[in-house]
Short mmCIF file of C-alpha atoms and ligand atoms in Angstrom, two decimals:
data_model
loop_
_atom_site.label_atom_id
_atom_site.label_comp_id
_atom_site.label_asym_id
_atom_site.label_seq_id
_atom_site.Cartn_x
_atom_site.Cartn_y
_atom_site.Cartn_z
CA MET B 1 -27.78 35.51 19.17
CA TYR B 2 -29.75 38.26 20.84
CA PHE B 3 -28.97 41.94 21.25
CA VAL B 4 -29.92 44.27 24.10
CA SER B 5 -29.98 48.03 24.39
CA THR B 6 -27.27 49.81 26.41
CA ARG B 7 -30.13 51.69 28.08
CA GLY B 8 -32.06 48.62 29.10
CA LYS B 9 -35.12 48.41 26.91
CA GLY B 10 -35.57 45.69 24.34
CA ARG B 11 -34.10 42.34 23.38
CA VAL B 12 -33.91 41.72 19.65
CA THR B 13 -32.33 39.39 17.07
CA GLY B 14 -29.37 40.45 14.94
CA ALA B 15 -31.67 41.08 11.99
CA GLU B 16 -33.90 43.31 14.13
CA ALA B 17 -30.89 45.18 15.51
CA VAL B 18 -29.69 45.94 11.98
CA VAL B 19 -33.11 46.97 10.71
CA GLN B 20 -33.84 49.25 13.68
CA GLY B 21 -30.34 50.74 13.84
CA LEU B 22 -30.92 52.40 17.19
CA ALA B 23 -32.84 50.89 20.11
CA GLU B 24 -36.23 52.35 20.96
CA ASP B 25 -34.97 53.88 24.18
CA GLY B 26 -32.22 55.75 22.32
CA GLY B 27 -29.58 53.24 23.41
CA LEU B 28 -27.27 51.21 21.18
CA PHE B 29 -27.67 47.51 20.54
CA VAL B 30 -24.95 45.27 21.94
CA PRO B 31 -24.63 41.48 21.82
CA GLU B 32 -26.29 39.91 24.83
CA LYS B 33 -23.27 37.65 25.26
CA SER B 34 -19.95 37.94 23.48
CA PRO B 35 -19.52 35.03 21.08
CA SER B 36 -16.08 33.46 20.96
CA VAL B 37 -13.73 32.15 18.33
CA SER B 38 -12.03 28.94 19.43
CA ALA B 39 -8.36 28.08 18.91
CA GLU B 40 -9.45 25.43 16.41
CA GLU B 41 -11.45 28.04 14.45
CA MET B 42 -8.48 30.44 14.53
CA GLU B 43 -6.36 27.66 13.11
CA ARG B 44 -8.86 27.04 10.31
CA MET B 45 -9.07 30.74 9.58
CA LEU B 46 -5.37 30.87 8.71
CA ALA B 47 -5.96 29.13 5.38
CA MET B 48 -9.02 31.19 4.48
CA ASP B 49 -9.31 34.24 2.24
CA TYR B 50 -10.76 37.51 3.55
CA PRO B 51 -14.46 36.87 2.77
CA GLU B 52 -14.26 33.41 4.38
CA ARG B 53 -12.64 34.78 7.53
CA ALA B 54 -15.28 37.51 7.68
CA ALA B 55 -18.08 34.97 7.22
CA LEU B 56 -16.80 32.90 10.13
CA VAL B 57 -16.75 35.90 12.47
CA LEU B 58 -19.98 37.51 11.26
CA SER B 59 -22.05 34.33 11.40
CA LYS B 60 -21.43 34.24 15.16
CA TYR B 61 -23.37 37.49 15.56
CA PHE B 62 -25.90 36.88 12.79
CA ASP B 63 -26.64 33.21 13.29
CA GLU B 64 -30.13 33.48 11.81
CA TYR B 65 -28.66 34.48 8.44
CA ASP B 66 -27.93 31.63 6.03
CA LYS B 67 -24.18 30.92 6.16
CA ASP B 68 -23.66 30.21 2.47
CA GLU B 69 -25.66 33.23 1.44
CA LEU B 70 -23.69 35.41 3.87
CA LEU B 71 -20.45 34.15 2.37
CA SER B 72 -21.63 34.92 -1.18
CA ALA B 73 -22.63 38.41 -0.08
CA LEU B 74 -19.18 38.96 1.45
CA LYS B 75 -17.42 37.64 -1.65
CA GLU B 76 -19.49 39.99 -3.77
CA ALA B 77 -18.82 42.97 -1.47
CA TYR B 78 -15.07 42.48 -1.30
CA SER B 79 -14.73 41.76 -5.03
CA GLN B 80 -15.12 45.55 -5.42
CA PHE B 81 -11.78 46.06 -3.68
CA ASP B 82 -8.45 46.48 -5.52
CA ASP B 83 -5.92 43.70 -5.75
CA GLY B 84 -8.03 40.83 -4.49
CA ASP B 85 -7.29 41.38 -0.80
CA ALA B 86 -9.72 43.63 1.02
CA ALA B 87 -7.48 44.21 4.05
CA PRO B 88 -3.81 43.76 3.21
CA LEU B 89 -1.24 43.90 6.00
CA VAL B 90 1.98 45.68 5.06
CA LYS B 91 5.22 45.44 7.00
CA VAL B 92 6.97 48.80 7.21
CA GLU B 93 9.68 48.18 9.76
CA ASN B 94 10.54 45.62 12.38
CA GLY B 95 7.54 45.05 14.56
CA MET B 96 5.43 47.73 12.86
CA PHE B 97 2.67 46.86 10.39
CA MET B 98 0.02 48.79 8.49
CA LEU B 99 -3.44 47.33 8.06
CA GLU B 100 -4.58 49.03 4.85
CA LEU B 101 -8.36 49.29 4.85
CA TYR B 102 -8.76 51.83 2.07
CA HIS B 103 -8.75 49.73 -1.10
CA GLY B 104 -12.55 49.80 -1.49
CA PRO B 105 -14.79 51.80 -3.83
CA THR B 106 -14.57 55.11 -1.90
CA CYS B 107 -10.96 54.83 -0.65
CA ALA B 108 -11.72 54.87 3.10
CA PHE B 109 -12.15 52.06 5.62
CA LYS B 110 -15.89 52.71 5.85
CA ASP B 111 -16.16 50.57 2.71
CA MET B 112 -15.19 47.51 4.74
CA ALA B 113 -18.62 47.61 6.38
CA LEU B 114 -20.75 49.65 4.03
CA THR B 115 -20.29 47.23 1.14
CA VAL B 116 -21.77 44.54 3.41
CA LEU B 117 -24.46 46.43 5.31
CA PRO B 118 -26.93 46.56 2.35
CA TYR B 119 -27.05 42.76 2.36
CA LEU B 120 -27.40 42.54 6.16
CA LEU B 121 -30.21 45.08 6.02
CA ARG B 122 -32.14 43.70 3.04
CA LYS B 123 -31.92 40.16 4.33
CA GLY B 124 -32.71 41.44 7.82
CA CYS B 125 -35.96 42.95 6.52
CA ASP B 126 -36.89 39.58 4.99
CA LEU B 127 -36.10 37.75 8.22
CA VAL B 128 -38.09 40.19 10.34
CA GLY B 129 -40.93 40.34 7.81
CA ILE B 130 -40.74 44.07 7.13
CA ARG B 131 -42.96 45.24 4.28
CA GLU B 132 -42.24 48.98 4.46
CA LYS B 133 -39.60 50.72 2.44
CA ILE B 134 -36.46 51.67 4.37
CA LEU B 135 -35.13 55.19 4.72
CA ILE B 136 -31.51 55.40 5.78
CA LEU B 137 -30.41 58.63 7.40
CA VAL B 138 -26.69 59.25 7.70
CA ALA B 139 -24.76 61.91 9.57
CA THR B 140 -21.25 62.01 8.20
CA SER B 141 -17.94 63.62 8.99
CA GLY B 142 -17.04 62.86 5.37
CA ASP B 143 -16.20 59.26 4.66
CA THR B 144 -19.29 57.41 5.89
CA GLY B 145 -21.53 59.49 3.65
CA LYS B 146 -19.82 58.54 0.44
CA ALA B 147 -19.33 54.90 1.38
CA ALA B 148 -23.00 54.58 2.40
CA LEU B 149 -24.18 56.25 -0.82
CA GLU B 150 -22.09 53.86 -2.90
CA GLY B 151 -23.21 50.86 -0.88
CA PHE B 152 -26.93 51.66 -1.08
CA LYS B 153 -27.27 53.36 -4.47
CA ASP B 154 -30.15 51.89 -6.48
CA ALA B 155 -30.86 49.32 -3.75
CA GLU B 156 -34.44 48.17 -4.10
CA GLY B 157 -36.89 49.33 -1.45
CA ILE B 158 -34.28 51.55 0.20
CA ARG B 159 -33.68 55.30 0.08
CA ILE B 160 -30.67 56.99 1.55
CA MET B 161 -30.18 60.57 2.69
CA VAL B 162 -26.83 61.94 3.84
CA PHE B 163 -26.23 65.02 5.98
CA TYR B 164 -22.72 66.45 6.15
CA PRO B 165 -21.37 69.55 7.91
CA ASP B 166 -20.99 72.44 5.49
CA ASP B 167 -17.27 73.30 5.48
CA GLY B 168 -16.59 70.44 7.90
CA VAL B 169 -15.43 67.94 5.29
CA SER B 170 -12.52 68.00 2.86
CA LYS B 171 -13.06 69.24 -0.69
CA MET B 172 -12.54 65.78 -2.05
CA GLN B 173 -15.03 64.28 0.38
CA LYS B 174 -17.60 66.90 -0.59
CA LEU B 175 -17.05 66.30 -4.30
CA GLN B 176 -17.33 62.57 -3.83
CA MET B 177 -20.72 62.97 -2.17
CA CYS B 178 -22.17 65.76 -4.31
CA THR B 179 -21.46 63.90 -7.56
CA GLN B 180 -23.16 60.71 -6.33
CA GLU B 181 -25.35 58.99 -8.89
CA GLY B 182 -28.31 56.75 -8.14
CA SER B 183 -32.09 57.05 -8.21
CA ASN B 184 -32.62 56.70 -4.45
CA VAL B 185 -30.01 59.08 -2.99
CA ASN B 186 -30.01 62.57 -1.51
CA VAL B 187 -27.17 64.66 -0.07
CA VAL B 188 -27.64 67.80 2.03
CA ALA B 189 -25.14 70.11 3.74
CA VAL B 190 -25.98 71.26 7.28
CA LYS B 191 -24.89 74.61 8.70
CA GLY B 192 -22.81 73.45 11.65
CA ASN B 193 -20.28 70.79 12.55
CA PHE B 194 -20.47 67.00 12.62
CA ASP B 195 -21.96 66.94 16.10
CA ASP B 196 -24.82 69.15 14.86
CA CYS B 197 -25.46 66.68 12.03
CA GLN B 198 -25.29 63.67 14.33
CA THR B 199 -27.54 65.28 16.95
CA GLY B 200 -30.03 66.23 14.25
CA VAL B 201 -30.19 62.69 12.92
CA LYS B 202 -30.41 61.20 16.41
CA LYS B 203 -33.31 63.55 17.19
CA ILE B 204 -35.24 62.28 14.20
CA PHE B 205 -34.58 58.70 15.29
CA GLY B 206 -35.76 59.50 18.80
CA SER B 207 -38.95 61.28 17.77
CA GLU B 208 -42.21 59.33 17.69
CA GLU B 209 -43.78 62.15 15.70
CA CYS B 210 -41.12 61.97 12.96
CA LYS B 211 -41.43 58.20 12.79
CA LYS B 212 -45.21 58.46 12.52
CA GLN B 213 -45.01 60.93 9.66
CA LEU B 214 -42.56 58.69 7.83
CA ALA B 215 -44.71 55.62 8.45
CA GLU B 216 -47.62 57.44 6.80
CA LYS B 217 -45.46 57.67 3.70
CA GLY B 218 -44.62 53.98 3.94
CA TYR B 219 -41.09 54.36 5.32
CA LEU B 220 -39.23 52.87 8.23
CA LEU B 221 -36.04 54.54 9.49
CA SER B 222 -32.69 52.83 9.67
CA SER B 223 -29.10 53.91 10.11
CA ALA B 224 -25.82 53.29 8.32
CA ASN B 225 -23.73 55.01 11.00
CA SER B 226 -21.64 52.95 13.37
CA ILE B 227 -24.44 53.21 15.92
CA ASN B 228 -25.88 50.36 13.81
CA PHE B 229 -24.39 47.05 14.92
CA GLY B 230 -24.51 45.93 11.29
CA ARG B 231 -21.86 48.57 10.61
CA LEU B 232 -19.65 47.54 13.50
CA ALA B 233 -19.71 43.79 13.00
CA PRO B 234 -17.92 43.67 9.61
CA GLN B 235 -15.19 45.80 11.22
CA ILE B 236 -14.47 43.14 13.83
CA CYS B 237 -13.42 40.77 11.04
CA TYR B 238 -10.34 42.62 9.84
CA TYR B 239 -8.71 42.44 13.25
CA PHE B 240 -8.93 38.67 13.04
CA SER B 241 -7.70 38.72 9.47
CA ALA B 242 -4.69 40.91 10.34
CA TYR B 243 -3.79 38.53 13.13
CA CYS B 244 -4.03 35.53 10.78
CA ASP B 245 -1.78 37.31 8.28
CA LEU B 246 0.82 37.89 11.00
CA VAL B 247 0.78 34.20 11.83
CA THR B 248 0.89 32.94 8.22
CA SER B 249 3.79 35.29 7.39
CA ASP B 250 5.71 33.95 10.41
CA GLN B 251 5.81 37.30 12.16
CA ILE B 252 4.21 35.83 15.27
CA LYS B 253 3.23 32.44 16.67
CA ALA B 254 -0.45 31.63 17.16
CA GLY B 255 -1.39 32.89 20.64
CA ASP B 256 1.15 35.74 20.75
CA LYS B 257 -0.20 39.15 21.68
CA VAL B 258 -0.52 41.97 19.14
CA ASN B 259 -1.25 45.68 19.74
CA PHE B 260 -3.40 47.84 17.48
CA THR B 261 -3.43 51.61 17.02
CA VAL B 262 -6.65 53.04 15.65
CA PRO B 263 -7.26 56.63 14.48
CA THR B 264 -10.46 57.37 16.34
CA GLY B 265 -13.47 59.62 15.84
CA ASN B 266 -16.82 58.09 16.66
CA PHE B 267 -15.10 55.19 18.47
CA GLY B 268 -16.55 52.59 16.09
CA ASN B 269 -13.37 51.17 14.60
CA ILE B 270 -11.53 50.78 17.90
CA LEU B 271 -14.63 49.36 19.56
CA ALA B 272 -14.65 46.67 16.87
CA ALA B 273 -11.09 45.81 17.95
CA TYR B 274 -12.29 45.59 21.55
CA TYR B 275 -15.06 43.20 20.50
CA ALA B 276 -12.49 41.10 18.62
CA LYS B 277 -10.51 40.90 21.85
CA LYS B 278 -13.61 39.87 23.78
CA MET B 279 -14.16 37.12 21.21
CA GLY B 280 -10.74 35.72 22.09
CA LEU B 281 -8.30 37.46 19.74
CA PRO B 282 -4.94 37.79 21.56
CA VAL B 283 -4.80 41.58 21.75
CA GLY B 284 -2.44 43.42 24.11
CA THR B 285 -3.07 47.15 24.17
CA LEU B 286 -5.55 49.05 22.04
CA VAL B 287 -4.12 52.48 21.30
CA CYS B 288 -6.79 55.13 20.81
CA ALA B 289 -5.37 57.96 18.68
CA SER B 290 -7.14 61.32 18.48
CA ASN B 291 -6.39 64.58 16.71
CA THR B 292 -6.58 68.04 18.34
CA ASN B 293 -10.18 67.23 19.27
CA ASN B 294 -8.79 65.21 22.14
CA VAL B 295 -11.88 64.64 24.25
CA LEU B 296 -11.10 60.91 24.44
CA THR B 297 -7.50 61.47 25.55
CA ASP B 298 -8.77 63.62 28.41
CA PHE B 299 -11.37 61.01 29.30
CA TRP B 300 -8.62 58.42 29.71
CA LYS B 301 -6.61 60.92 31.74
CA ASN B 302 -9.22 61.96 34.29
CA GLY B 303 -12.31 59.80 33.88
CA THR B 304 -14.57 62.65 32.85
CA TYR B 305 -16.04 62.85 29.37
CA ASP B 306 -16.50 66.55 28.80
CA VAL B 307 -17.63 68.00 25.49
CA LYS B 308 -17.72 71.61 26.73
CA ARG B 309 -14.64 72.64 24.81
CA PRO B 310 -13.71 74.28 21.52
CA PHE B 311 -14.28 72.29 18.35
CA TYR B 312 -11.31 72.34 15.97
CA LYS B 313 -11.36 71.79 12.24
CA THR B 314 -8.28 69.74 11.46
CA MET B 315 -6.66 68.10 8.44
CA SER B 316 -8.16 64.79 9.63
CA PRO B 317 -11.84 65.82 9.35
CA SER B 318 -13.25 62.33 9.83
CA MET B 319 -11.96 62.49 13.40
CA ASP B 320 -13.31 65.97 14.15
CA ILE B 321 -15.87 64.70 16.62
CA LEU B 322 -16.62 65.58 20.22
CA VAL B 323 -19.47 63.19 20.98
CA SER B 324 -18.11 59.74 20.16
CA SER B 325 -21.33 57.73 19.98
CA ASN B 326 -19.83 54.28 20.34
CA LEU B 327 -18.17 55.07 23.64
CA GLU B 328 -21.61 54.35 25.11
CA ARG B 329 -21.10 50.70 24.22
CA LEU B 330 -17.76 50.61 26.03
CA ILE B 331 -18.95 52.33 29.18
CA PHE B 332 -21.92 49.95 29.24
CA GLU B 333 -19.46 47.04 29.35
CA LEU B 334 -17.23 48.83 31.88
CA SER B 335 -20.10 49.43 34.26
CA GLY B 336 -20.72 45.69 34.41
CA ARG B 337 -23.53 46.08 31.83
CA ASP B 338 -25.47 48.45 34.07
CA ALA B 339 -28.11 49.87 31.71
CA ALA B 340 -29.64 52.22 34.29
CA LEU B 341 -26.26 53.79 35.00
CA THR B 342 -25.43 54.05 31.29
CA LYS B 343 -28.75 55.72 30.66
CA GLU B 344 -28.12 58.18 33.46
CA ARG B 345 -24.65 59.04 32.15
CA MET B 346 -25.99 59.63 28.66
CA ALA B 347 -28.69 61.86 30.12
CA GLN B 348 -25.98 63.83 31.94
CA LEU B 349 -24.02 64.16 28.73
CA ALA B 350 -27.07 65.48 26.91
CA ALA B 351 -28.08 67.85 29.73
CA LYS B 352 -24.79 69.25 30.98
CA GLY B 353 -22.21 68.13 28.45
CA SER B 354 -20.27 65.73 30.67
CA TYR B 355 -20.27 62.60 32.82
CA SER B 356 -17.70 60.81 34.92
CA ILE B 357 -16.85 57.16 35.47
CA ARG B 358 -15.75 55.52 38.73
CA ALA B 359 -12.11 55.08 39.69
CA GLU B 360 -12.18 51.32 39.18
CA GLU B 361 -13.73 51.73 35.73
CA LEU B 362 -10.99 54.20 34.81
CA LYS B 363 -8.39 51.73 35.99
CA GLN B 364 -10.00 49.04 33.87
CA ILE B 365 -10.01 51.04 30.62
CA ARG B 366 -6.46 52.19 31.23
CA SER B 367 -5.36 48.59 31.50
CA GLU B 368 -6.85 47.74 28.10
CA PHE B 369 -6.39 50.98 26.17
CA PHE B 370 -3.75 53.67 25.83
CA ALA B 371 -5.09 57.03 24.63
CA ALA B 372 -3.16 59.99 23.27
CA TYR B 373 -3.48 62.61 20.57
CA ALA B 374 -1.37 64.17 17.84
CA ASN B 375 -1.77 67.83 16.99
CA GLU B 376 -1.48 69.18 13.44
CA ASN B 377 2.28 69.70 13.57
CA ALA B 378 3.00 66.28 14.98
CA THR B 379 0.82 64.73 12.26
CA VAL B 380 2.56 66.60 9.46
CA ASP B 381 6.00 65.73 10.85
CA CYS B 382 5.08 62.09 11.17
CA ILE B 383 3.79 61.82 7.58
CA TYR B 384 6.94 63.54 6.34
CA ASP B 385 9.37 61.48 8.40
CA PHE B 386 7.68 58.24 7.57
CA PHE B 387 7.83 58.90 3.86
CA GLU B 388 11.48 59.97 4.13
CA GLU B 389 12.42 56.91 6.12
CA TYR B 390 10.33 54.16 4.53
CA GLY B 391 8.94 55.66 1.30
CA TYR B 392 5.48 54.91 2.67
CA PRO B 393 2.86 57.64 2.15
CA MET B 394 0.05 57.93 4.69
CA ASP B 395 -3.16 59.94 4.77
CA THR B 396 -3.70 62.48 7.55
CA HIS B 397 -5.84 60.20 9.75
CA THR B 398 -3.29 57.44 9.53
CA GLY B 399 -0.62 60.08 10.26
CA VAL B 400 -2.36 60.85 13.56
CA ALA B 401 -2.40 57.16 14.38
CA MET B 402 1.24 56.62 13.49
CA SER B 403 2.37 59.60 15.53
CA VAL B 404 0.54 58.27 18.58
CA ALA B 405 1.73 54.69 17.95
CA GLN B 406 5.34 55.90 17.97
CA ARG B 407 4.74 57.77 21.21
CA TYR B 408 3.25 54.64 22.73
CA GLU B 409 6.24 52.53 21.66
CA GLU B 410 8.64 55.06 23.18
CA LYS B 411 6.73 55.04 26.43
CA VAL B 412 6.77 51.24 26.59
CA ARG B 413 10.52 51.15 25.93
CA LYS B 414 11.11 53.76 28.60
CA ASP B 415 8.83 52.21 31.22
CA ASN B 416 10.02 48.69 30.60
CA PRO B 417 13.30 48.50 28.61
CA LYS B 418 13.73 44.76 29.06
CA ALA B 419 10.25 43.72 27.95
CA GLU B 420 9.84 41.60 24.84
CA PRO B 421 8.48 43.93 22.10
CA VAL B 422 4.88 43.34 21.03
CA PRO B 423 4.09 43.77 17.30
CA MET B 424 2.09 46.91 16.53
CA VAL B 425 -0.52 47.07 13.79
CA VAL B 426 -1.46 50.63 12.81
CA VAL B 427 -4.84 50.80 11.15
CA SER B 428 -4.63 52.83 7.94
CA THR B 429 -8.07 54.25 7.31
CA ALA B 430 -7.88 56.26 4.09
CA SER B 431 -5.96 56.59 0.86
CA PRO B 432 -3.51 59.53 0.88
CA TYR B 433 -5.23 60.62 -2.33
CA LYS B 434 -8.42 61.26 -0.45
CA PHE B 435 -6.85 64.24 1.34
CA PRO B 436 -4.45 65.39 -1.37
CA GLN B 437 -3.89 68.99 -0.33
CA SER B 438 -3.06 68.18 3.28
CA VAL B 439 -0.95 65.17 2.34
CA TYR B 440 0.98 67.15 -0.28
CA TYR B 441 1.62 69.85 2.29
CA ALA B 442 2.83 67.26 4.79
CA LEU B 443 5.16 65.65 2.27
CA THR B 444 6.69 68.84 0.87
CA GLY B 445 5.76 71.85 3.01
CA ASN B 446 4.09 73.37 -0.05
CA ASP B 447 0.49 74.25 -0.73
CA VAL B 448 -1.27 73.16 -3.86
CA LYS B 449 -4.28 75.03 -5.24
CA ASP B 450 -6.76 72.27 -5.90
CA SER B 451 -7.32 68.65 -5.02
CA PHE B 452 -6.67 67.26 -8.49
CA LYS B 453 -3.35 69.07 -8.80
CA GLY B 454 -2.55 67.67 -5.38
CA ILE B 455 -3.30 64.16 -6.61
CA LYS B 456 -1.02 64.63 -9.60
CA ARG B 457 1.86 65.93 -7.50
CA ILE B 458 1.58 63.22 -4.87
CA ASN B 459 1.60 60.70 -7.69
CA LEU B 460 4.80 62.21 -9.12
CA LEU B 461 6.39 62.21 -5.70
CA THR B 462 5.37 58.78 -4.45
CA ALA B 463 4.59 56.79 -7.61
CA MET B 464 1.65 55.35 -5.69
CA LYS B 465 -1.23 54.38 -8.00
CA VAL B 466 -4.13 56.86 -8.10
CA PRO B 467 -7.51 55.18 -7.45
CA GLU B 468 -9.82 55.39 -10.49
CA ALA B 469 -12.75 56.40 -8.28
CA LEU B 470 -11.01 59.63 -7.26
CA LYS B 471 -9.64 60.46 -10.71
CA SER B 472 -13.02 60.19 -12.39
CA ILE B 473 -15.03 62.53 -10.15
CA ARG B 474 -13.22 65.50 -11.64
CA TYR B 475 -15.46 65.30 -14.70
CA LYS B 476 -18.71 64.41 -12.99
CA PRO B 477 -21.53 66.96 -12.62
CA ILE B 478 -22.40 68.30 -9.16
CA LEU B 479 -25.89 66.94 -8.45
CA PHE B 480 -26.46 68.20 -4.88
CA LYS B 481 -26.04 71.82 -3.76
CA GLN B 482 -28.47 72.32 -0.91
CA THR B 483 -27.61 73.65 2.57
CA VAL B 484 -30.03 73.67 5.52
CA SER B 485 -29.89 74.69 9.18
CA PRO B 486 -29.98 71.86 11.76
CA ASP B 487 -33.60 72.57 12.74
CA LYS B 488 -34.74 72.12 9.12
CA MET B 489 -33.32 68.63 8.63
CA PHE B 490 -36.57 66.74 9.09
CA GLU B 491 -38.39 69.01 6.62
CA GLU B 492 -35.86 67.92 4.02
CA VAL B 493 -36.34 64.30 4.92
CA LEU B 494 -40.09 64.61 4.40
CA LYS B 495 -39.60 66.33 1.05
CA PHE B 496 -37.30 63.52 -0.03
CA VAL B 497 -39.83 60.75 0.66
CA SER B 498 -42.87 62.64 -0.63
C1 PLP Y 1 -14.39 57.44 10.09
C2 PLP Y 1 -12.93 57.60 10.01
C3 PLP Y 1 -12.13 57.54 11.16
C4 PLP Y 1 -12.72 57.38 12.55
O1 PLP Y 1 -13.30 56.13 12.74
P1 PLP Y 1 -14.36 55.89 13.94
O2 PLP Y 1 -14.88 54.54 13.71
O3 PLP Y 1 -15.43 56.95 13.74
O4 PLP Y 1 -13.64 56.08 15.21
C5 PLP Y 1 -10.75 57.61 11.01
N1 PLP Y 1 -10.19 57.78 9.79
C6 PLP Y 1 -10.93 57.86 8.66
C7 PLP Y 1 -10.25 58.07 7.37
C8 PLP Y 1 -12.32 57.77 8.73
O5 PLP Y 1 -13.05 57.85 7.62
#
């Protein structure tokens, strides 16, 4: 399987795509041809456990990796998850299911991929014949940072440096990152928002001068953000797994359509669902849920992606993003894989903060996706109502998704009252305990002074088990305290590898 850049330059293997992270021309690597999962393979997948299902899907993209070794790596990665099932599907009401992806070491869905990426990268280096050490730079809106640090801590030949927006992440997210142990890790706050962090990191990736200076120190850059296809690919697997679980629990028949609602920030998770569909998974509508930073909703409304707008800090910080990097992969597909056009649109976005797609492209994405957003009030109401009604606590990101999913269901019923209902799977991306103050507020209308008190009160209220990983950071020392301005990021990188 080969990968090509969305901006036209380069054709590489899966291993090379993972090692490089970003294509040389600044584009993102996409599979040259979409692999497919046959009906016979789907049938076989039903009897498999999560790592086996994931191995079947992943080996289609990474066919140069040894299959047995890949399976062992996946078993190892997902053994770190609670309860033996990495991606349990929970039925909450008729036709509505939650895909819980937060049972990993850092309590957010980023663990689904970041427990696997170290293997894909290390093995990728072997396959490509890389001798240099690897430096992973991460821009995070909160959850990727911690999951990447956990995934890569003490990995041989690899160093990892995480940049997060000062004041742009929740207290718990910040604590999780700043107490990170490991001999090869560094965490730095950036004055600015997530887009400033992401732009800063992308600049370093795009600079020959930076790369040269790092090479002199024996380092090669790579990425653990969802711009890296090695991050996206493991996310494709849980859509297949959820579908299999629906079939084996007799909720649907093999071949029936299923809808998914995904709380969206950088457009990685929902893009993975789109890839699953392209591989043959029977998906109906993909519902793209945003928070008050509703740049994607507007894009679906009028075909113009316009980031010239206020940036809001919300209670779902991992979705506080204006430039959704992975949308580039979707518009590349939409344009009929026109790399020149994609390149031009990305140049427009960088130069004037917007680009537009053609009417027929807009029609196409509207036929496959439904996009809407939930503001803060709607999110709070939804979390409250859902707990009242079903006793099911959700985190704030999942609350956004559920609110939008309900709106979508209403619209479908109104537009087409006689239509056979299609099951909806809402992707639950974080543990409620990861955002304890906001979740406690949503559940009770009351504020609570600190995160750990919030955890205690949510536990009293919901009786949901508190993840060990979150309990224990209370007593860990803060190891990282530094804040830099966006233009000083590379200086810090150089200090770290010197
Ligand atoms: C990262 C994240 C999201 C957004 O996912 P994207 O792949 O960036 O769209 C949503 N919810 C949580 C909890 C996250 O950590």
